[in-house]
Amino acid sequence: MKIFVTGATGFIGSAIVRELIEARHKVVGLARSDAGAESLAAAGAEVRRGSLEDLESLRSGAAAADGVIHTAFIHDFSNYPAAAEIDRRAIETLGAALAGSERLLIVTSVTALLAPGHLATEEDAPNSGSPRKSEEAALAIRPRGARVSLVRLPPTVHGDGDHGFVPMLIDLARKKGASAYVGDGSNRWPAVHRLDVAHLYRLVLENSAMAESNHGVAEEGVPFQEIASVIGRRLNVPIVSKTADEAVKHFGWLAHFAAIDNPTSSERTRELLGWQPKQPGLIHDIDRSSYFAA
């Protein structure tokens, strides 16, 4: 199949591109820059220049494809509503290009949108108060005849090249001279390795037993205190507990994520697709020198 991938040069998207090409799919990747275009070409993908705000590029890329995997998102936490609106319009455009056909659009969402504090499942609906509208946009285009499936990702997708929350926590611990957690640190982060989740996207694409929501979760919930402990030991800084008020000062905008309790199941996804994560778990993976290179 010919698959159009947004976010194709990103941490997750680049792994998906390789997974698809190795499975003998033809990949067309969206690239904003010359460097991105070069990396896609080197991986064996066709390049389509454009961005999430270039709706015509998205429309034409989707129209010429047998399926679309949408992983791109502008992670601008200083203006998150604007980033969410760009994502919503992009999903609407991709869906319109595929409407009335059997071609599949896979939309990326996050488990952190689900209600915290209980074991989230694929049947759970997202929190309607969240500014990110990926799932609402996906639901809105289904009545127009678009085939849409969701892949929800956990707060940390780890592996070589990670530039997400764990590297941010490492950098913060360096600057603050301490690795912190909130309360007793028992709040849980689900996690998955980037190579395992790349394989999941391919299984969703190729499997006719399509589910509305799939969970790209290898570990249901890693206690945050364990993450903080690895960081503190590796950096040789104190590992400390913070109250909710102290956490705001220590973590800044990361305080919400540091305190979130987001245990998430992927049992139905595994049963339906036969997905079996094989890569190292979060604690084993981040306890490596490459995660702590200055």
GROMACS .gro file of C-alpha atoms in nm:
model
  294
    1MET     CA    1   0.000   0.000   0.000
    2LYS     CA    2   0.096   0.361  -0.048
    3ILE     CA    3   0.081   0.531   0.292
    4PHE     CA    4   0.093   0.904   0.360
    5VAL     CA    5   0.255   0.978   0.698
    6THR     CA    6   0.244   1.313   0.878
    7GLY     CA    7   0.510   1.368   1.142
    8ALA     CA    8   0.723   1.134   0.932
    9THR     CA    9   1.054   1.286   1.044
   10GLY     CA   10   0.966   1.288   1.415
   11PHE     CA   11   1.069   1.055   1.695
   12ILE     CA   12   0.771   0.825   1.648
   13GLY     CA   13   0.695   0.896   1.283
   14SER     CA   14   1.045   0.809   1.163
   15ALA     CA   15   1.017   0.468   1.332
   16ILE     CA   16   0.680   0.414   1.164
   17VAL     CA   17   0.829   0.502   0.824
   18ARG     CA   18   1.102   0.241   0.869
   19GLU     CA   19   0.852  -0.018   0.991
   20LEU     CA   20   0.630   0.035   0.686
   21ILE     CA   21   0.915   0.032   0.435
   22GLU     CA   22   1.056  -0.288   0.583
   23ALA     CA   23   0.708  -0.440   0.540
   24ARG     CA   24   0.724  -0.339   0.169
   25HIS     CA   25   0.475  -0.055   0.185
   26LYS     CA   26   0.543   0.259  -0.016
   27VAL     CA   27   0.567   0.561   0.213
   28VAL     CA   28   0.510   0.927   0.136
   29GLY     CA   29   0.627   1.144   0.425
   30LEU     CA   30   0.536   1.503   0.502
   31ALA     CA   31   0.847   1.721   0.547
   32ARG     CA   32   0.868   2.086   0.649
   33SER     CA   33   1.240   2.135   0.595
   34ASP     CA   34   1.524   2.040   0.363
   35ALA     CA   35   1.682   1.837   0.643
   36GLY     CA   36   1.356   1.649   0.697
   37ALA     CA   37   1.322   1.583   0.325
   38GLU     CA   38   1.678   1.449   0.310
   39SER     CA   39   1.623   1.213   0.604
   40LEU     CA   40   1.303   1.077   0.449
   41ALA     CA   41   1.468   1.022   0.112
   42ALA     CA   42   1.759   0.846   0.283
   43ALA     CA   43   1.511   0.614   0.455
   44GLY     CA   44   1.360   0.522   0.120
   45ALA     CA   45   1.042   0.729   0.141
   46GLU     CA   46   0.891   0.967  -0.109
   47VAL     CA   47   0.884   1.327   0.012
   48ARG     CA   48   0.587   1.562   0.015
   49ARG     CA   49   0.679   1.912   0.126
   50GLY     CA   50   0.435   2.088   0.356
   51SER     CA   51   0.321   2.132   0.715
   52LEU     CA   52   0.009   2.083   0.927
   53GLU     CA   53  -0.101   2.433   0.833
   54ASP     CA   54  -0.063   2.362   0.460
   55LEU     CA   55  -0.406   2.207   0.414
   56GLU     CA   56  -0.374   2.169   0.038
   57SER     CA   57  -0.058   1.961   0.081
   58LEU     CA   58  -0.239   1.744   0.336
   59ARG     CA   59  -0.543   1.704   0.110
   60SER     CA   60  -0.347   1.608  -0.199
   61GLY     CA   61  -0.117   1.375  -0.004
   62ALA     CA   62  -0.414   1.190   0.144
   63ALA     CA   63  -0.607   1.182  -0.183
   64ALA     CA   64  -0.321   0.999  -0.358
   65ALA     CA   65  -0.267   0.745  -0.078
   66ASP     CA   66  -0.416   0.409   0.013
   67GLY     CA   67  -0.409   0.508   0.379
   68VAL     CA   68  -0.292   0.786   0.610
   69ILE     CA   69  -0.111   0.778   0.945
   70HIS     CA   70  -0.136   1.111   1.127
   71THR     CA   71   0.128   1.146   1.399
   72ALA     CA   72   0.222   1.513   1.363
   73PHE     CA   73   0.133   1.757   1.641
   74ILE     CA   74   0.279   2.096   1.731
   75HIS     CA   75   0.388   2.047   2.093
   76ASP     CA   76   0.376   2.413   2.187
   77PHE     CA   77   0.264   2.404   2.549
   78SER     CA   78   0.282   2.784   2.569
   79ASN     CA   79  -0.005   2.805   2.318
   80TYR     CA   80  -0.166   2.464   2.334
   81PRO     CA   81  -0.518   2.565   2.221
   82ALA     CA   82  -0.377   2.704   1.896
   83ALA     CA   83  -0.177   2.384   1.837
   84ALA     CA   84  -0.489   2.177   1.906
   85GLU     CA   85  -0.689   2.380   1.655
   86ILE     CA   86  -0.426   2.328   1.385
   87ASP     CA   87  -0.444   1.954   1.458
   88ARG     CA   88  -0.824   1.956   1.438
   89ARG     CA   89  -0.823   2.125   1.098
   90ALA     CA   90  -0.556   1.885   0.971
   91ILE     CA   91  -0.762   1.580   1.074
   92GLU     CA   92  -1.072   1.730   0.915
   93THR     CA   93  -0.881   1.786   0.589
   94LEU     CA   94  -0.729   1.436   0.583
   95GLY     CA   95  -1.065   1.277   0.660
   96ALA     CA   96  -1.243   1.472   0.386
   97ALA     CA   97  -0.987   1.351   0.132
   98LEU     CA   98  -1.056   0.987   0.227
   99ALA     CA   99  -1.433   1.011   0.278
  100GLY     CA  100  -1.646   0.764   0.087
  101SER     CA  101  -1.363   0.517   0.037
  102GLU     CA  102  -1.231   0.217   0.228
  103ARG     CA  103  -0.898   0.390   0.288
  104LEU     CA  104  -0.805   0.419   0.654
  105LEU     CA  105  -0.701   0.728   0.849
  106ILE     CA  106  -0.512   0.653   1.171
  107VAL     CA  107  -0.525   0.946   1.413
  108THR     CA  108  -0.289   0.979   1.708
  109SER     CA  109  -0.421   1.075   2.050
  110VAL     CA  110  -0.292   1.042   2.407
  111THR     CA  111  -0.391   0.838   2.712
  112ALA     CA  112  -0.347   1.145   2.932
  113LEU     CA  113  -0.680   1.275   2.793
  114LEU     CA  114  -0.862   0.994   2.974
  115ALA     CA  115  -1.002   1.022   3.326
  116PRO     CA  116  -0.711   0.987   3.572
  117GLY     CA  117  -0.688   0.755   3.869
  118HIS     CA  118  -0.846   0.440   3.726
  119LEU     CA  119  -0.724   0.180   3.478
  120ALA     CA  120  -0.818   0.334   3.143
  121THR     CA  121  -0.933   0.106   2.862
  122GLU     CA  122  -0.991   0.143   2.491
  123GLU     CA  123  -1.364   0.192   2.557
  124ASP     CA  124  -1.306   0.509   2.764
  125ALA     CA  125  -1.398   0.840   2.606
  126PRO     CA  126  -1.157   1.134   2.634
  127ASN     CA  127  -1.208   1.414   2.881
  128SER     CA  128  -1.431   1.661   2.697
  129GLY     CA  129  -1.266   1.951   2.878
  130SER     CA  130  -0.924   1.884   2.727
  131PRO     CA  131  -0.796   2.145   2.478
  132ARG     CA  132  -0.668   1.871   2.246
  133LYS     CA  133  -0.948   1.775   2.006
  134SER     CA  134  -0.789   1.493   1.804
  135GLU     CA  135  -1.050   1.237   1.903
  136GLU     CA  136  -1.343   1.474   1.865
  137ALA     CA  137  -1.220   1.559   1.515
  138ALA     CA  138  -1.191   1.189   1.430
  139LEU     CA  139  -1.544   1.120   1.554
  140ALA     CA  140  -1.678   1.416   1.356
  141ILE     CA  141  -1.553   1.284   1.021
  142ARG     CA  142  -1.679   0.926   1.061
  143PRO     CA  143  -2.039   1.013   0.965
  144ARG     CA  144  -1.902   1.154   0.638
  145GLY     CA  145  -1.793   0.809   0.531
  146ALA     CA  146  -1.431   0.818   0.650
  147ARG     CA  147  -1.274   0.507   0.806
  148VAL     CA  148  -1.090   0.629   1.115
  149SER     CA  149  -0.904   0.448   1.391
  150LEU     CA  150  -0.729   0.600   1.692
  151VAL     CA  151  -0.394   0.510   1.845
  152ARG     CA  152  -0.359   0.651   2.194
  153LEU     CA  153  -0.004   0.696   2.320
  154PRO     CA  154   0.116   0.721   2.682
  155PRO     CA  155   0.292   1.023   2.836
  156THR     CA  156   0.629   0.869   2.761
  157VAL     CA  157   0.725   0.694   2.439
  158HIS     CA  158   1.088   0.606   2.502
  159GLY     CA  159   1.392   0.488   2.307
  160ASP     CA  160   1.698   0.626   2.131
  161GLY     CA  161   1.642   0.985   2.022
  162ASP     CA  162   1.377   1.054   2.286
  163HIS     CA  163   1.317   1.426   2.339
  164GLY     CA  164   0.994   1.400   2.536
  165PHE     CA  165   0.905   1.419   2.903
  166VAL     CA  166   1.184   1.201   3.045
  167PRO     CA  167   1.466   1.410   2.888
  168MET     CA  168   1.282   1.720   3.014
  169LEU     CA  169   1.279   1.575   3.365
  170ILE     CA  170   1.649   1.493   3.338
  171ASP     CA  171   1.729   1.846   3.227
  172LEU     CA  172   1.517   1.990   3.508
  173ALA     CA  173   1.692   1.773   3.769
  174ARG     CA  174   2.030   1.900   3.643
  175LYS     CA  175   1.920   2.260   3.673
  176LYS     CA  176   1.748   2.222   4.011
  177GLY     CA  177   2.009   1.992   4.165
  178ALA     CA  178   1.742   1.742   4.268
  179SER     CA  179   1.519   1.479   4.109
  180ALA     CA  180   1.167   1.521   4.243
  181TYR     CA  181   0.836   1.342   4.257
  182VAL     CA  182   0.500   1.455   4.396
  183GLY     CA  183   0.374   1.319   4.728
  184ASP     CA  184   0.477   0.956   4.766
  185GLY     CA  185   0.543   0.925   4.392
  186SER     CA  186   0.300   0.636   4.351
  187ASN     CA  187   0.119   0.801   4.060
  188ARG     CA  188   0.163   0.591   3.746
  189TRP     CA  189   0.280   0.666   3.394
  190PRO     CA  190   0.203   0.413   3.120
  191ALA     CA  191   0.489   0.371   2.874
  192VAL     CA  192   0.592   0.215   2.544
  193HIS     CA  193   0.908   0.186   2.335
  194ARG     CA  194   0.901   0.370   2.000
  195LEU     CA  195   0.978   0.053   1.802
  196ASP     CA  196   0.693  -0.137   1.963
  197VAL     CA  197   0.447   0.142   1.891
  198ALA     CA  198   0.569   0.170   1.530
  199HIS     CA  199   0.481  -0.197   1.489
  200LEU     CA  200   0.138  -0.130   1.637
  201TYR     CA  201   0.061   0.140   1.379
  202ARG     CA  202   0.141  -0.111   1.103
  203LEU     CA  203  -0.085  -0.373   1.259
  204VAL     CA  204  -0.372  -0.124   1.281
  205LEU     CA  205  -0.316  -0.028   0.917
  206GLU     CA  206  -0.308  -0.385   0.788
  207ASN     CA  207  -0.574  -0.544   1.007
  208SER     CA  208  -0.929  -0.560   0.879
  209ALA     CA  209  -1.067  -0.602   1.233
  210MET     CA  210  -1.044  -0.229   1.290
  211ALA     CA  211  -1.118  -0.093   1.638
  212GLU     CA  212  -1.221   0.264   1.703
  213SER     CA  213  -0.948   0.305   1.966
  214ASN     CA  214  -0.618   0.125   2.017
  215HIS     CA  215  -0.381   0.168   2.310
  216GLY     CA  216  -0.010   0.181   2.234
  217VAL     CA  217   0.081   0.087   2.590
  218ALA     CA  218   0.341  -0.173   2.682
  219GLU     CA  219   0.348  -0.102   3.057
  220GLU     CA  220   0.021  -0.012   3.229
  221GLY     CA  221   0.176   0.214   3.488
  222VAL     CA  222   0.529   0.284   3.606
  223PRO     CA  223   0.536   0.462   3.945
  224PHE     CA  224   0.675   0.811   3.894
  225GLN     CA  225   0.901   0.771   4.197
  226GLU     CA  226   1.088   0.495   4.008
  227ILE     CA  227   1.151   0.731   3.718
  228ALA     CA  228   1.273   1.004   3.954
  229SER     CA  229   1.499   0.753   4.132
  230VAL     CA  230   1.679   0.652   3.811
  231ILE     CA  231   1.731   1.017   3.722
  232GLY     CA  232   1.862   1.106   4.069
  233ARG     CA  233   2.099   0.810   4.082
  234ARG     CA  234   2.234   0.871   3.732
  235LEU     CA  235   2.289   1.243   3.797
  236ASN     CA  236   2.408   1.188   4.154
  237VAL     CA  237   2.156   1.439   4.291
  238PRO     CA  238   1.909   1.403   4.580
  239ILE     CA  239   1.576   1.230   4.512
  240VAL     CA  240   1.311   1.435   4.690
  241SER     CA  241   0.938   1.450   4.746
  242LYS     CA  242   0.743   1.768   4.676
  243THR     CA  243   0.401   1.872   4.796
  244ALA     CA  244   0.150   1.977   4.531
  245ASP     CA  245   0.231   2.344   4.598
  246GLU     CA  246   0.607   2.284   4.594
  247ALA     CA  247   0.575   2.083   4.271
  248VAL     CA  248   0.443   2.387   4.084
  249LYS     CA  249   0.756   2.580   4.174
  250HIS     CA  250   0.991   2.289   4.102
  251PHE     CA  251   0.839   2.151   3.782
  252GLY     CA  252   0.675   2.464   3.637
  253TRP     CA  253   0.436   2.372   3.355
  254LEU     CA  254   0.545   2.008   3.390
  255ALA     CA  255   0.384   1.988   3.737
  256HIS     CA  256   0.055   1.854   3.600
  257PHE     CA  257   0.230   1.574   3.410
  258ALA     CA  258   0.457   1.491   3.704
  259ALA     CA  259   0.151   1.434   3.923
  260ILE     CA  260  -0.078   1.263   3.674
  261ASP     CA  261  -0.197   0.912   3.760
  262ASN     CA  262  -0.272   0.754   3.423
  263PRO     CA  263  -0.270   0.372   3.445
  264THR     CA  264  -0.380   0.240   3.106
  265SER     CA  265  -0.461  -0.105   2.972
  266SER     CA  266  -0.391  -0.229   2.620
  267GLU     CA  267  -0.549  -0.571   2.673
  268ARG     CA  268  -0.813  -0.532   2.402
  269THR     CA  269  -0.561  -0.394   2.152
  270ARG     CA  270  -0.331  -0.691   2.209
  271GLU     CA  271  -0.613  -0.943   2.176
  272LEU     CA  272  -0.756  -0.789   1.859
  273LEU     CA  273  -0.428  -0.728   1.675
  274GLY     CA  274  -0.194  -0.984   1.827
  275TRP     CA  275   0.038  -0.701   1.931
  276GLN     CA  276   0.313  -0.815   2.168
  277PRO     CA  277   0.564  -0.546   2.277
  278LYS     CA  278   0.918  -0.685   2.277
  279GLN     CA  279   1.143  -0.388   2.351
  280PRO     CA  280   1.289  -0.292   2.693
  281GLY     CA  281   1.061  -0.138   2.954
  282LEU     CA  282   1.085   0.226   3.058
  283ILE     CA  283   1.305   0.192   3.368
  284HIS     CA  284   1.550  -0.043   3.198
  285ASP     CA  285   1.562   0.175   2.887
  286ILE     CA  286   1.622   0.510   3.055
  287ASP     CA  287   1.886   0.367   3.290
  288ARG     CA  288   2.148   0.412   3.015
  289SER     CA  289   2.420   0.670   2.962
  290SER     CA  290   2.269   0.780   2.631
  291TYR     CA  291   1.969   0.925   2.815
  292PHE     CA  292   2.201   1.134   3.031
  293ALA     CA  293   2.442   1.272   2.774
  294ALA     CA  294   2.472   1.641   2.852
   0.00000   0.00000   0.00000
